[in-house]
């Protein structure tokens, strides 16, 4: 399935809901398929996001609020990928590796990026957009990009447990925020 055309540069996103599962299973499958996690008002009413803090992970809720659930609870797993990249290329080397909570993460911090560029970098690497907290790191700043929410709404984290949404005019471009992408081996 495809969404898009009201986002910056009319970028489209392929998405598929692969069912209900815990967060760790969902990120393993997203990594296997070289996809991101992208629940939104265009896909499902409750689904996992890649951001994690401690034993809770972000979920899609009302666009103006931040919600979480235990990583062990079931949630919808919606895989997304920028339509400009259709090949799974997570064999591509990302610059850093860390083992966190028994999972080996390959990740890269790309610094400040527009949301569409962060989406593109994640898709190109066959990775998902993550935050430092997702992989057990302490960030240097508080604002971190999250997956676009479709059309002209862009989610980001303002702390480990607080999210926000930037809304821009139809076809408008987001502000620049730090972008980190990653995938797991196991």
PDB file of N, CA, C and O in Angstrom, residues 20-24 26-27 37-41 43-53 55-78 134 146-149 155-157 160-165:
ATOM      1  N   UNK A  20      -0.136  -8.111  14.803  1.00  0.00           N
ATOM      2  CA  UNK A  20       0.083  -7.772  16.201  1.00  0.00           C
ATOM      3  C   UNK A  20       1.231  -8.609  16.770  1.00  0.00           C
ATOM      4  O   UNK A  20       1.267  -9.830  16.575  1.00  0.00           O
ATOM      5  N   UNK A  21       2.148  -7.937  17.469  1.00  0.00           N
ATOM      6  CA  UNK A  21       3.299  -8.616  18.072  1.00  0.00           C
ATOM      7  C   UNK A  21       3.950  -7.687  19.083  1.00  0.00           C
ATOM      8  O   UNK A  21       3.622  -6.503  19.143  1.00  0.00           O
ATOM      9  N   UNK A  22       4.896  -8.218  19.862  1.00  0.00           N
ATOM     10  CA  UNK A  22       5.619  -7.362  20.802  1.00  0.00           C
ATOM     11  C   UNK A  22       6.627  -6.507  20.028  1.00  0.00           C
ATOM     12  O   UNK A  22       6.954  -6.774  18.871  1.00  0.00           O
ATOM     13  N   UNK A  23       7.157  -5.469  20.691  1.00  0.00           N
ATOM     14  CA  UNK A  23       8.036  -4.503  20.045  1.00  0.00           C
ATOM     15  C   UNK A  23       9.321  -5.138  19.515  1.00  0.00           C
ATOM     16  O   UNK A  23       9.739  -4.868  18.399  1.00  0.00           O
ATOM     17  N   UNK A  24       9.962  -5.996  20.303  1.00  0.00           N
ATOM     18  CA  UNK A  24      11.226  -6.600  19.872  1.00  0.00           C
ATOM     19  C   UNK A  24      11.040  -7.444  18.614  1.00  0.00           C
ATOM     20  O   UNK A  24      11.879  -7.422  17.714  1.00  0.00           O
ATOM     21  N   UNK A  26       8.737  -6.975  16.372  1.00  0.00           N
ATOM     22  CA  UNK A  26       8.451  -6.014  15.314  1.00  0.00           C
ATOM     23  C   UNK A  26       9.731  -5.384  14.772  1.00  0.00           C
ATOM     24  O   UNK A  26       9.925  -5.298  13.547  1.00  0.00           O
ATOM     25  N   UNK A  27      10.651  -4.975  15.647  1.00  0.00           N
ATOM     26  CA  UNK A  27      11.877  -4.349  15.133  1.00  0.00           C
ATOM     27  C   UNK A  27      12.786  -5.369  14.456  1.00  0.00           C
ATOM     28  O   UNK A  27      13.494  -5.031  13.512  1.00  0.00           O
ATOM     29  N   UNK A  37       9.401   1.634  11.000  1.00  0.00           N
ATOM     30  CA  UNK A  37       8.101   1.452  11.643  1.00  0.00           C
ATOM     31  C   UNK A  37       7.333   2.747  11.471  1.00  0.00           C
ATOM     32  O   UNK A  37       7.848   3.814  11.797  1.00  0.00           O
ATOM     33  N   UNK A  38       6.095   2.667  10.989  1.00  0.00           N
ATOM     34  CA  UNK A  38       5.389   3.897  10.693  1.00  0.00           C
ATOM     35  C   UNK A  38       3.894   3.865  10.857  1.00  0.00           C
ATOM     36  O   UNK A  38       3.175   4.133   9.900  1.00  0.00           O
ATOM     37  N   UNK A  39       3.402   3.563  12.048  1.00  0.00           N
ATOM     38  CA  UNK A  39       1.954   3.682  12.223  1.00  0.00           C
ATOM     39  C   UNK A  39       1.549   5.150  12.133  1.00  0.00           C
ATOM     40  O   UNK A  39       2.303   6.038  12.509  1.00  0.00           O
ATOM     41  N   UNK A  40       0.387   5.406  11.588  1.00  0.00           N
ATOM     42  CA  UNK A  40      -0.107   6.783  11.479  1.00  0.00           C
ATOM     43  C   UNK A  40      -1.616   6.753  11.320  1.00  0.00           C
ATOM     44  O   UNK A  40      -2.213   5.683  11.243  1.00  0.00           O
ATOM     45  N   UNK A  41      -2.197   7.922  11.207  1.00  0.00           N
ATOM     46  CA  UNK A  41      -3.645   7.974  11.000  1.00  0.00           C
ATOM     47  C   UNK A  41      -4.037   7.381   9.646  1.00  0.00           C
ATOM     48  O   UNK A  41      -5.192   7.103   9.401  1.00  0.00           O
ATOM     49  N   UNK A  43      -2.732   4.460   8.605  1.00  0.00           N
ATOM     50  CA  UNK A  43      -2.507   3.012   8.640  1.00  0.00           C
ATOM     51  C   UNK A  43      -3.321   2.323   9.737  1.00  0.00           C
ATOM     52  O   UNK A  43      -4.262   1.618   9.450  1.00  0.00           O
ATOM     53  N   UNK A  44      -2.954   2.505  11.000  1.00  0.00           N
ATOM     54  CA  UNK A  44      -3.656   1.855  12.117  1.00  0.00           C
ATOM     55  C   UNK A  44      -3.818   2.848  13.270  1.00  0.00           C
ATOM     56  O   UNK A  44      -3.123   3.852  13.327  1.00  0.00           O
ATOM     57  N   UNK A  45      -4.693   2.539  14.173  1.00  0.00           N
ATOM     58  CA  UNK A  45      -4.903   3.428  15.313  1.00  0.00           C
ATOM     59  C   UNK A  45      -3.947   3.151  16.466  1.00  0.00           C
ATOM     60  O   UNK A  45      -3.791   3.983  17.341  1.00  0.00           O
ATOM     61  N   UNK A  46      -3.311   1.979  16.501  1.00  0.00           N
ATOM     62  CA  UNK A  46      -2.315   1.687  17.532  1.00  0.00           C
ATOM     63  C   UNK A  46      -1.226   0.847  16.910  1.00  0.00           C
ATOM     64  O   UNK A  46      -1.474  -0.228  16.383  1.00  0.00           O
ATOM     65  N   UNK A  47      -0.002   1.328  16.961  1.00  0.00           N
ATOM     66  CA  UNK A  47       1.109   0.561  16.413  1.00  0.00           C
ATOM     67  C   UNK A  47       2.425   1.051  16.971  1.00  0.00           C
ATOM     68  O   UNK A  47       2.524   2.150  17.521  1.00  0.00           O
ATOM     69  N   UNK A  48       3.441   0.218  16.843  1.00  0.00           N
ATOM     70  CA  UNK A  48       4.761   0.506  17.385  1.00  0.00           C
ATOM     71  C   UNK A  48       5.508   1.555  16.584  1.00  0.00           C
ATOM     72  O   UNK A  48       5.431   1.603  15.371  1.00  0.00           O
ATOM     73  N   UNK A  49       6.285   2.373  17.292  1.00  0.00           N
ATOM     74  CA  UNK A  49       7.290   3.253  16.702  1.00  0.00           C
ATOM     75  C   UNK A  49       8.650   2.705  17.146  1.00  0.00           C
ATOM     76  O   UNK A  49       8.728   1.894  18.060  1.00  0.00           O
ATOM     77  N   UNK A  50       9.719   3.158  16.518  1.00  0.00           N
ATOM     78  CA  UNK A  50      11.044   2.618  16.830  1.00  0.00           C
ATOM     79  C   UNK A  50      11.631   3.190  18.122  1.00  0.00           C
ATOM     80  O   UNK A  50      12.503   2.576  18.719  1.00  0.00           O
ATOM     81  N   UNK A  51      11.168   4.352  18.577  1.00  0.00           N
ATOM     82  CA  UNK A  51      11.719   4.949  19.798  1.00  0.00           C
ATOM     83  C   UNK A  51      11.379   4.104  21.024  1.00  0.00           C
ATOM     84  O   UNK A  51      10.243   3.693  21.224  1.00  0.00           O
ATOM     85  N   UNK A  52      12.408   3.855  21.827  1.00  0.00           N
ATOM     86  CA  UNK A  52      12.239   3.081  23.060  1.00  0.00           C
ATOM     87  C   UNK A  52      12.964   3.805  24.180  1.00  0.00           C
ATOM     88  O   UNK A  52      14.030   4.388  23.983  1.00  0.00           O
ATOM     89  N   UNK A  53      12.387   3.738  25.367  1.00  0.00           N
ATOM     90  CA  UNK A  53      13.058   4.223  26.568  1.00  0.00           C
ATOM     91  C   UNK A  53      12.786   3.229  27.677  1.00  0.00           C
ATOM     92  O   UNK A  53      11.623   2.980  28.017  1.00  0.00           O
ATOM     93  N   UNK A  55      11.843   0.111  29.417  1.00  0.00           N
ATOM     94  CA  UNK A  55      11.061  -1.062  29.000  1.00  0.00           C
ATOM     95  C   UNK A  55       9.788  -0.671  28.261  1.00  0.00           C
ATOM     96  O   UNK A  55       8.904  -1.498  28.072  1.00  0.00           O
ATOM     97  N   UNK A  56       9.689   0.584  27.862  1.00  0.00           N
ATOM     98  CA  UNK A  56       8.532   1.052  27.096  1.00  0.00           C
ATOM     99  C   UNK A  56       8.972   1.552  25.729  1.00  0.00           C
ATOM    100  O   UNK A  56      10.082   2.066  25.577  1.00  0.00           O
ATOM    101  N   UNK A  57       8.088   1.422  24.764  1.00  0.00           N
ATOM    102  CA  UNK A  57       8.359   1.933  23.420  1.00  0.00           C
ATOM    103  C   UNK A  57       7.224   2.856  23.016  1.00  0.00           C
ATOM    104  O   UNK A  57       6.085   2.730  23.498  1.00  0.00           O
ATOM    105  N   UNK A  58       7.548   3.761  22.125  1.00  0.00           N
ATOM    106  CA  UNK A  58       6.544   4.705  21.630  1.00  0.00           C
ATOM    107  C   UNK A  58       5.533   3.975  20.749  1.00  0.00           C
ATOM    108  O   UNK A  58       5.868   3.037  20.036  1.00  0.00           O
ATOM    109  N   UNK A  59       4.321   4.433  20.831  1.00  0.00           N
ATOM    110  CA  UNK A  59       3.249   3.896  19.991  1.00  0.00           C
ATOM    111  C   UNK A  59       2.569   5.063  19.289  1.00  0.00           C
ATOM    112  O   UNK A  59       2.708   6.214  19.695  1.00  0.00           O
ATOM    113  N   UNK A  60       1.840   4.741  18.247  1.00  0.00           N
ATOM    114  CA  UNK A  60       1.075   5.786  17.586  1.00  0.00           C
ATOM    115  C   UNK A  60      -0.197   6.009  18.382  1.00  0.00           C
ATOM    116  O   UNK A  60      -0.919   5.084  18.706  1.00  0.00           O
ATOM    117  N   UNK A  61      -0.454   7.247  18.711  1.00  0.00           N
ATOM    118  CA  UNK A  61      -1.682   7.635  19.392  1.00  0.00           C
ATOM    119  C   UNK A  61      -2.199   8.872  18.715  1.00  0.00           C
ATOM    120  O   UNK A  61      -1.820   9.161  17.585  1.00  0.00           O
ATOM    121  N   UNK A  62      -3.017   9.628  19.338  1.00  0.00           N
ATOM    122  CA  UNK A  62      -3.466  10.880  18.732  1.00  0.00           C
ATOM    123  C   UNK A  62      -2.246  11.720  18.341  1.00  0.00           C
ATOM    124  O   UNK A  62      -1.267  11.749  19.078  1.00  0.00           O
ATOM    125  N   UNK A  63      -2.275  12.364  17.190  1.00  0.00           N
ATOM    126  CA  UNK A  63      -1.100  13.065  16.680  1.00  0.00           C
ATOM    127  C   UNK A  63      -0.475  14.071  17.635  1.00  0.00           C
ATOM    128  O   UNK A  63       0.722  14.293  17.574  1.00  0.00           O
ATOM    129  N   UNK A  64      -1.240  14.665  18.522  1.00  0.00           N
ATOM    130  CA  UNK A  64      -0.657  15.681  19.394  1.00  0.00           C
ATOM    131  C   UNK A  64      -0.222  15.135  20.743  1.00  0.00           C
ATOM    132  O   UNK A  64       0.161  15.889  21.613  1.00  0.00           O
ATOM    133  N   UNK A  65      -0.284  13.828  20.928  1.00  0.00           N
ATOM    134  CA  UNK A  65       0.137  13.276  22.203  1.00  0.00           C
ATOM    135  C   UNK A  65       1.175  12.186  21.995  1.00  0.00           C
ATOM    136  O   UNK A  65       1.316  11.638  20.915  1.00  0.00           O
ATOM    137  N   UNK A  66       1.888  11.899  23.047  1.00  0.00           N
ATOM    138  CA  UNK A  66       2.907  10.862  23.030  1.00  0.00           C
ATOM    139  C   UNK A  66       2.402   9.722  23.890  1.00  0.00           C
ATOM    140  O   UNK A  66       2.017   9.920  25.030  1.00  0.00           O
ATOM    141  N   UNK A  67       2.389   8.523  23.356  1.00  0.00           N
ATOM    142  CA  UNK A  67       1.939   7.386  24.141  1.00  0.00           C
ATOM    143  C   UNK A  67       2.978   6.274  24.070  1.00  0.00           C
ATOM    144  O   UNK A  67       3.775   6.207  23.128  1.00  0.00           O
ATOM    145  N   UNK A  68       2.961   5.424  25.076  1.00  0.00           N
ATOM    146  CA  UNK A  68       3.901   4.310  25.135  1.00  0.00           C
ATOM    147  C   UNK A  68       3.179   3.052  25.598  1.00  0.00           C
ATOM    148  O   UNK A  68       2.059   3.109  26.112  1.00  0.00           O
ATOM    149  N   UNK A  69       3.860   1.942  25.427  1.00  0.00           N
ATOM    150  CA  UNK A  69       3.377   0.663  25.946  1.00  0.00           C
ATOM    151  C   UNK A  69       4.604  -0.176  26.276  1.00  0.00           C
ATOM    152  O   UNK A  69       5.703   0.060  25.748  1.00  0.00           O
ATOM    153  N   UNK A  70       4.436  -1.154  27.137  1.00  0.00           N
ATOM    154  CA  UNK A  70       5.509  -2.078  27.473  1.00  0.00           C
ATOM    155  C   UNK A  70       5.972  -2.777  26.198  1.00  0.00           C
ATOM    156  O   UNK A  70       5.147  -3.187  25.377  1.00  0.00           O
ATOM    157  N   UNK A  71       7.286  -2.947  26.048  1.00  0.00           N
ATOM    158  CA  UNK A  71       7.797  -3.609  24.845  1.00  0.00           C
ATOM    159  C   UNK A  71       7.359  -5.071  24.766  1.00  0.00           C
ATOM    160  O   UNK A  71       7.465  -5.694  23.716  1.00  0.00           O
ATOM    161  N   UNK A  72       6.840  -5.607  25.866  1.00  0.00           N
ATOM    162  CA  UNK A  72       6.373  -6.988  25.871  1.00  0.00           C
ATOM    163  C   UNK A  72       4.898  -7.119  25.497  1.00  0.00           C
ATOM    164  O   UNK A  72       4.425  -8.224  25.251  1.00  0.00           O
ATOM    165  N   UNK A  73       4.178  -6.011  25.450  1.00  0.00           N
ATOM    166  CA  UNK A  73       2.756  -6.082  25.120  1.00  0.00           C
ATOM    167  C   UNK A  73       2.570  -6.143  23.604  1.00  0.00           C
ATOM    168  O   UNK A  73       3.458  -5.779  22.844  1.00  0.00           O
ATOM    169  N   UNK A  74       1.398  -6.615  23.151  1.00  0.00           N
ATOM    170  CA  UNK A  74       1.165  -6.681  21.705  1.00  0.00           C
ATOM    171  C   UNK A  74       0.775  -5.319  21.130  1.00  0.00           C
ATOM    172  O   UNK A  74       0.122  -4.516  21.784  1.00  0.00           O
ATOM    173  N   UNK A  75       1.234  -5.074  19.924  1.00  0.00           N
ATOM    174  CA  UNK A  75       0.882  -3.864  19.185  1.00  0.00           C
ATOM    175  C   UNK A  75       1.006  -4.154  17.703  1.00  0.00           C
ATOM    176  O   UNK A  75       1.689  -5.105  17.300  1.00  0.00           O
ATOM    177  N   UNK A  76       0.368  -3.359  16.879  1.00  0.00           N
ATOM    178  CA  UNK A  76       0.441  -3.557  15.435  1.00  0.00           C
ATOM    179  C   UNK A  76       1.831  -3.174  14.926  1.00  0.00           C
ATOM    180  O   UNK A  76       2.414  -2.189  15.366  1.00  0.00           O
ATOM    181  N   UNK A  77       2.334  -3.959  14.005  1.00  0.00           N
ATOM    182  CA  UNK A  77       3.649  -3.715  13.415  1.00  0.00           C
ATOM    183  C   UNK A  77       3.425  -3.250  11.973  1.00  0.00           C
ATOM    184  O   UNK A  77       3.078  -4.054  11.102  1.00  0.00           O
ATOM    185  N   UNK A  78       3.598  -1.953  11.753  1.00  0.00           N
ATOM    186  CA  UNK A  78       3.398  -1.374  10.426  1.00  0.00           C
ATOM    187  C   UNK A  78       4.765  -1.025   9.842  1.00  0.00           C
ATOM    188  O   UNK A  78       5.450  -0.135  10.343  1.00  0.00           O
ATOM    189  N   UNK A 134      16.699   4.549  22.198  1.00  0.00           N
ATOM    190  CA  UNK A 134      16.310   3.240  21.672  1.00  0.00           C
ATOM    191  C   UNK A 134      17.410   2.212  21.871  1.00  0.00           C
ATOM    192  O   UNK A 134      17.138   1.045  22.126  1.00  0.00           O
ATOM    193  N   UNK A 146      11.706  11.548  14.607  1.00  0.00           N
ATOM    194  CA  UNK A 146      11.044  10.251  14.541  1.00  0.00           C
ATOM    195  C   UNK A 146      10.447  10.111  13.150  1.00  0.00           C
ATOM    196  O   UNK A 146      10.518  11.022  12.333  1.00  0.00           O
ATOM    197  N   UNK A 147       9.855   9.003  12.887  1.00  0.00           N
ATOM    198  CA  UNK A 147       9.264   8.726  11.571  1.00  0.00           C
ATOM    199  C   UNK A 147       8.197   9.761  11.249  1.00  0.00           C
ATOM    200  O   UNK A 147       7.414  10.146  12.105  1.00  0.00           O
ATOM    201  N   UNK A 148       8.155  10.202   9.994  1.00  0.00           N
ATOM    202  CA  UNK A 148       7.100  11.106   9.548  1.00  0.00           C
ATOM    203  C   UNK A 148       5.743  10.447   9.767  1.00  0.00           C
ATOM    204  O   UNK A 148       5.621   9.236   9.697  1.00  0.00           O
ATOM    205  N   UNK A 149       4.743  11.258  10.023  1.00  0.00           N
ATOM    206  CA  UNK A 149       3.415  10.728  10.310  1.00  0.00           C
ATOM    207  C   UNK A 149       2.508  10.776   9.098  1.00  0.00           C
ATOM    208  O   UNK A 149       1.325  10.542   9.184  1.00  0.00           O
ATOM    209  N   UNK A 155       6.844  13.837  13.510  1.00  0.00           N
ATOM    210  CA  UNK A 155       7.007  13.560  14.934  1.00  0.00           C
ATOM    211  C   UNK A 155       8.471  13.676  15.343  1.00  0.00           C
ATOM    212  O   UNK A 155       9.372  13.380  14.559  1.00  0.00           O
ATOM    213  N   UNK A 156       8.686  14.105  16.568  1.00  0.00           N
ATOM    214  CA  UNK A 156      10.032  14.151  17.125  1.00  0.00           C
ATOM    215  C   UNK A 156       9.950  14.026  18.632  1.00  0.00           C
ATOM    216  O   UNK A 156       8.902  14.204  19.231  1.00  0.00           O
ATOM    217  N   UNK A 157      11.075  13.664  19.234  1.00  0.00           N
ATOM    218  CA  UNK A 157      11.159  13.528  20.680  1.00  0.00           C
ATOM    219  C   UNK A 157      11.788  14.788  21.252  1.00  0.00           C
ATOM    220  O   UNK A 157      12.756  15.308  20.702  1.00  0.00           O
ATOM    221  N   UNK A 160      13.415  11.874  26.593  1.00  0.00           N
ATOM    222  CA  UNK A 160      13.253  10.423  26.503  1.00  0.00           C
ATOM    223  C   UNK A 160      11.792   9.998  26.559  1.00  0.00           C
ATOM    224  O   UNK A 160      11.418   8.967  26.025  1.00  0.00           O
ATOM    225  N   UNK A 161      10.947  10.816  27.212  1.00  0.00           N
ATOM    226  CA  UNK A 161       9.556  10.398  27.411  1.00  0.00           C
ATOM    227  C   UNK A 161       8.533  11.427  26.935  1.00  0.00           C
ATOM    228  O   UNK A 161       7.365  11.339  27.284  1.00  0.00           O
ATOM    229  N   UNK A 162       8.956  12.384  26.145  1.00  0.00           N
ATOM    230  CA  UNK A 162       8.033  13.407  25.662  1.00  0.00           C
ATOM    231  C   UNK A 162       8.185  13.573  24.162  1.00  0.00           C
ATOM    232  O   UNK A 162       9.283  13.803  23.664  1.00  0.00           O
ATOM    233  N   UNK A 163       7.076  13.433  23.461  1.00  0.00           N
ATOM    234  CA  UNK A 163       7.090  13.605  22.018  1.00  0.00           C
ATOM    235  C   UNK A 163       6.298  14.830  21.616  1.00  0.00           C
ATOM    236  O   UNK A 163       5.525  15.384  22.392  1.00  0.00           O
ATOM    237  N   UNK A 164       6.514  15.271  20.402  1.00  0.00           N
ATOM    238  CA  UNK A 164       5.803  16.424  19.862  1.00  0.00           C
ATOM    239  C   UNK A 164       5.622  16.222  18.363  1.00  0.00           C
ATOM    240  O   UNK A 164       6.228  15.327  17.767  1.00  0.00           O
ATOM    241  N   UNK A 165       4.792  17.054  17.775  1.00  0.00           N
ATOM    242  CA  UNK A 165       4.520  16.979  16.346  1.00  0.00           C
ATOM    243  C   UNK A 165       4.679  18.361  15.738  1.00  0.00           C
ATOM    244  O   UNK A 165       4.171  19.345  16.281  1.00  0.00           O
TER     245      UNK A 165
END
